[in-house]
Amino acid sequence: MKKIGNEAGKRLNGLHFRHCGEAQLQGSSVAAPLSPGALRGRHRPAGAQVALTFRGRASPPPTPRHRLPFAGSCRRRSAAQGQVGPAAADADSEFHGVDFLPEDLNEAPEETGMRVNKKYSCLPAEEKGIHIINIRAIEDIGYDQHESTLLNSLSKNPDADCKYGLYFRDGKRKVDYILVYHYKKSSAGKTLTRRVHHNDSSARSTKQDQPLPGKGAQLEMRESEPHVDYHEDDKRFRREEYEGNLVEAGLELERDEDTKIHGVGFVKIHAPWNVLCREAEFLKLKMPTKKMYQINQTHGLLKKINSVIQKITEPIQPKVAEHKPQTVKRLSYPFSREKQHLFDLSDRDSFFDSKTRSTIVYEILKRTTCTKAKYSMGITSLLANGVYSAAYPLHDGDYEGENVEPNDRKLLCEEWASYGVFYKYQPIDLVRKYFGEKIGLYFAWLGVYTQMLIPASIVGIIVFLYGCATVDENIPSMEMCDQRNNITMCPLCDRTCSYWKMSSACATARASHLFDNPATVFFSVFMALWAATFMEHWKRKQMRLNYRWDLTGFEEEEDHPRAEYEAKVLEKSLRKEHKQKEKHRYFPEETANKWRQRTDKEKLTWKDRFPAYLTNFVGIIFMVGLTFAIVFGVIIYRISTAAALAISSTPSGRSSVRVTVTATAVIINLVVIIILDEVYGCIARWLTQIEVPKTDKNFEERLIFKAFLLKFVNAYTPIFYVAFFKGRFVGRPGDYVYIFHSFRMEECAPGGCLMELCIQLSIIMLGKQLIQNNLFEIGIPKMKKFIRYMKLKRRRSLDHEEHMKKKQRYEVDYNLEPFAGLTPEYMEMIIQFGFVTLFVASFPLAPLFALLNNIIEIRLDAKKFVTELRRPVAVRAKDIGIWYNILRGIGKLAVIINAFVISFTSDFIPRLVYLYMYSENGTMHGFVNHTLSSFNVSDFQAGTAPNDPMDLGYEVQICRYKDYREPPWSENKYDISKDFWAVLAARLAFVIVFQNLVMFMSDFVDWIIPDIPKDISQQIHKEKVLMVEVFMREEQGKLQMLETWKDNDKKKGENCNNHSPRLPRSRSGSLSSCHSYPLDV
């Protein structure tokens, strides 16, 4: 154990007790053999004292008495316990202290320390050069009376006493939070620097100067080491001040540097009962009271239906107590120390669960400051500056193994984070109990979304099967495939391309019908209503969870300002003062109160943030432009590849041009999207950081908006191009539109662009889900964990005994991946929701693939949270925040986009126009011929005619191309025909009608379904009434008690007057004694 000495230069590094019965003073040559019998209080002669004999002289017995804090940790410690904190007097320790007072150590009573030695070996006194001693005030340390006995094999495993790091050394105080830091061995110069710094700075309480109990609580001197690391000293000073402030806030700390991870120290934090009560009252935590009430149950037919449903769904219910239907519920009320009698405090250890305890400690960590660097630093800033390397609450224990004690983490792993239970409901209440409301709401939302995908998937499969069943009855595709029609199509490019037969596109036309049929329109309307129903269903589910989790009436208070915001405000205020004062004037170090007053007055205005806003605007525009540029580059690739394959000498290459170009281009798009997603995520975070939002909530909302905007553009730009721009600006044979005078704009296949849109959407959606969502989520954490393991393995000590020891819980959790927030999890689901709703008219199977992905995603995320990540801090939340607004926006946008897809991308509107305006017999016969225009090959411009006009074996006079243009024999040949305008008018009319009709239906669904279920509103009202009754009874009881006191007071006053009528009034003491009686309140 390391301990800093006093400034005098005579340092006492610590008094070490060996199990063999020896005492040793490190840092000075002082030691003496002590028998175990002499150490025990009942064998110590009365009046025995400690006299420390230094070499050559002896010090007199001490006059004041100095207690050394006993330092040690769970590992390799035995009977004695040490602590710092309000509950120090309650520690379960049998060691009471050592009285000592060397002559030169009078002035440093708090600068000495003692610990149990690391190994239980016995060394001869001659080797230690010891000339000591008598001992006093050491009682019942707990050694057996066997001289020179090794106790390793006889003593109980100390790690088991504290459940391998879940508790303090005493095995009673639970570890609620862990702070992790990196440290280096300190030199003598460092020690001196530390003492001088503390003497020069503002005075600190003795409590702050005391070392924390635990391994490595003292700093070890090395006189021969001259090097001084001022950076490490600065970090240590900040840690000491911060931890001292935590102790002043009421927390209890314990340090452990003797771990298997070299150079890493841990500070264990425990919140005692009084701190928990105080903070629960500050945070207005709703806690269950003693009052219980009956939950309203359904009656009659509904009750029978519910019982049947419960029996049917019983096999898919998780086997956890929290998931069983409840008939009674405890009344909840914000915790108050004045009203503790309302709450069931029979078991104080379990009244605040581990999730609540860690939340309370985290709130204290956030608001506790360290003012070493002239401005206040909370835990987030200390983590950012490397003063601490990590801060996290502990998991409840191991989740696998034969002798693992039952805990919530193990139960979650078995009933939730396992692929074998994919068919079961999620134990949402247990997830909330372990991870908190915010994470519980995410998984509840994901579960509701996945459930709602089941009917959408079924309808999508039916629509797809309908297309398969009617493909042979589709007249347009039959006409395209009919060899007898002998329709000759114009070349697709100038010079190098030849004429081709329409029947060669038969396969594409038949495949297009699978997704482009009348049922697609119905499915688009259905999905728009589905999205509205899903949002309403989620709102109702959210209200049920709010009621069940006691979040009704919960309002998020304004969060603490972020450390970056406070630093920016301080910088601004210092600049102002610097302008007003002389340039080289000395500024004394400010206290935290002055700093607070300064930052409260100042705030960042839009002028301060204008450069950041400008950077954000330019950056986002640049990123969007970059996405468009990449999509344009892929378009150039498609055009050039198609041209290269068109002039290929092999027939197979020419016949598979469309398939090859489309497949390779989509794969390129997918790779680019995945890469840019990661890049845009980092850029969005950087752009948000330079804005310096005030609170974490503002930071998160701005980050979500930027990341969603960039990722939305990145994911959907290629799809938007195919859906709305491809084939719209191609020109006509002999007058094609070219890019850069060399690349001709590509056009859609004869069957339309919907089939290509379906291919694009399916590959991007499935590839993104498979690669980015699943492989990345599994592979990257595994890779990081492996790299961390290899680093620790290289740094680990070669001591085989140490290597074989079981790690402490906080060491195991430190090796896990830190929790990075829910934004990536929500983001991938929101992007998927866009794939499911925005272009569902072109890909009816999208809900099915999303459902299959989410079934895996739920268990994958669950496994990641339970086994791969450190336990996140529980955060209270009553909704999913800004994500709900994004979902509503996507739902509204989906209606408009599907209307345009049906109108402009598919052939649904041209078919309707032909059927009702141009068809001679009321059928679709002749539709293909109606959509094709004619071109006279003699009208080719110079240099645009095909090089091989006889490629089909005969001379072509008139070729056809897909467009609505006047024929060559018309006066205005090749101009836009009136049929084009008729179809365009019908398309725009359909967009307007479809959009307004579906929007009206969605709003009607929103209006007809109440946000709060009727039974939940009744229960909330019932809770309010019951709470009023409880307080009314309490007030009535107080009034009755007061009346009883008054009656008793009056009666006793009458009795006193009757028995002693001449009693002088001045003798109030005897009169009041007459009125005294015991009261049991």
CSV table of C-alpha atoms in Angstrom, one decimal, residues 94 257 371 373 395 499 506 538 593 608 710-711 715 774 930 1007 1009 1012 1078:
chain,number,residue,atom,x,y,z
A,94,GLU,CA,-12.7,-5.7,14.7
A,257,GLU,CA,-5.1,-0.9,-7.3
A,371,THR,CA,-12.2,23.0,-9.5
A,373,ALA,CA,-8.3,23.6,-13.5
A,395,HIS,CA,-23.6,-6.0,-13.6
A,499,TYR,CA,-32.3,-3.0,-83.6
A,506,CYS,CA,-40.3,-11.0,-72.1
A,538,TRP,CA,-47.5,2.4,-29.7
A,593,ASN,CA,-19.1,29.5,-6.1
A,608,ASP,CA,-21.2,33.0,-30.4
A,710,LEU,CA,-27.3,12.6,-43.7
A,711,LYS,CA,-28.0,8.8,-43.4
A,715,ALA,CA,-29.6,5.5,-48.1
A,774,ASN,CA,-25.9,-7.9,-37.9
A,930,HIS,CA,-50.5,2.3,-77.6
A,1007,TRP,CA,-58.8,10.3,-34.0
A,1009,ILE,CA,-58.2,5.4,-31.4
A,1012,ILE,CA,-54.8,6.5,-23.4
A,1078,PRO,CA,-45.7,9.3,27.6
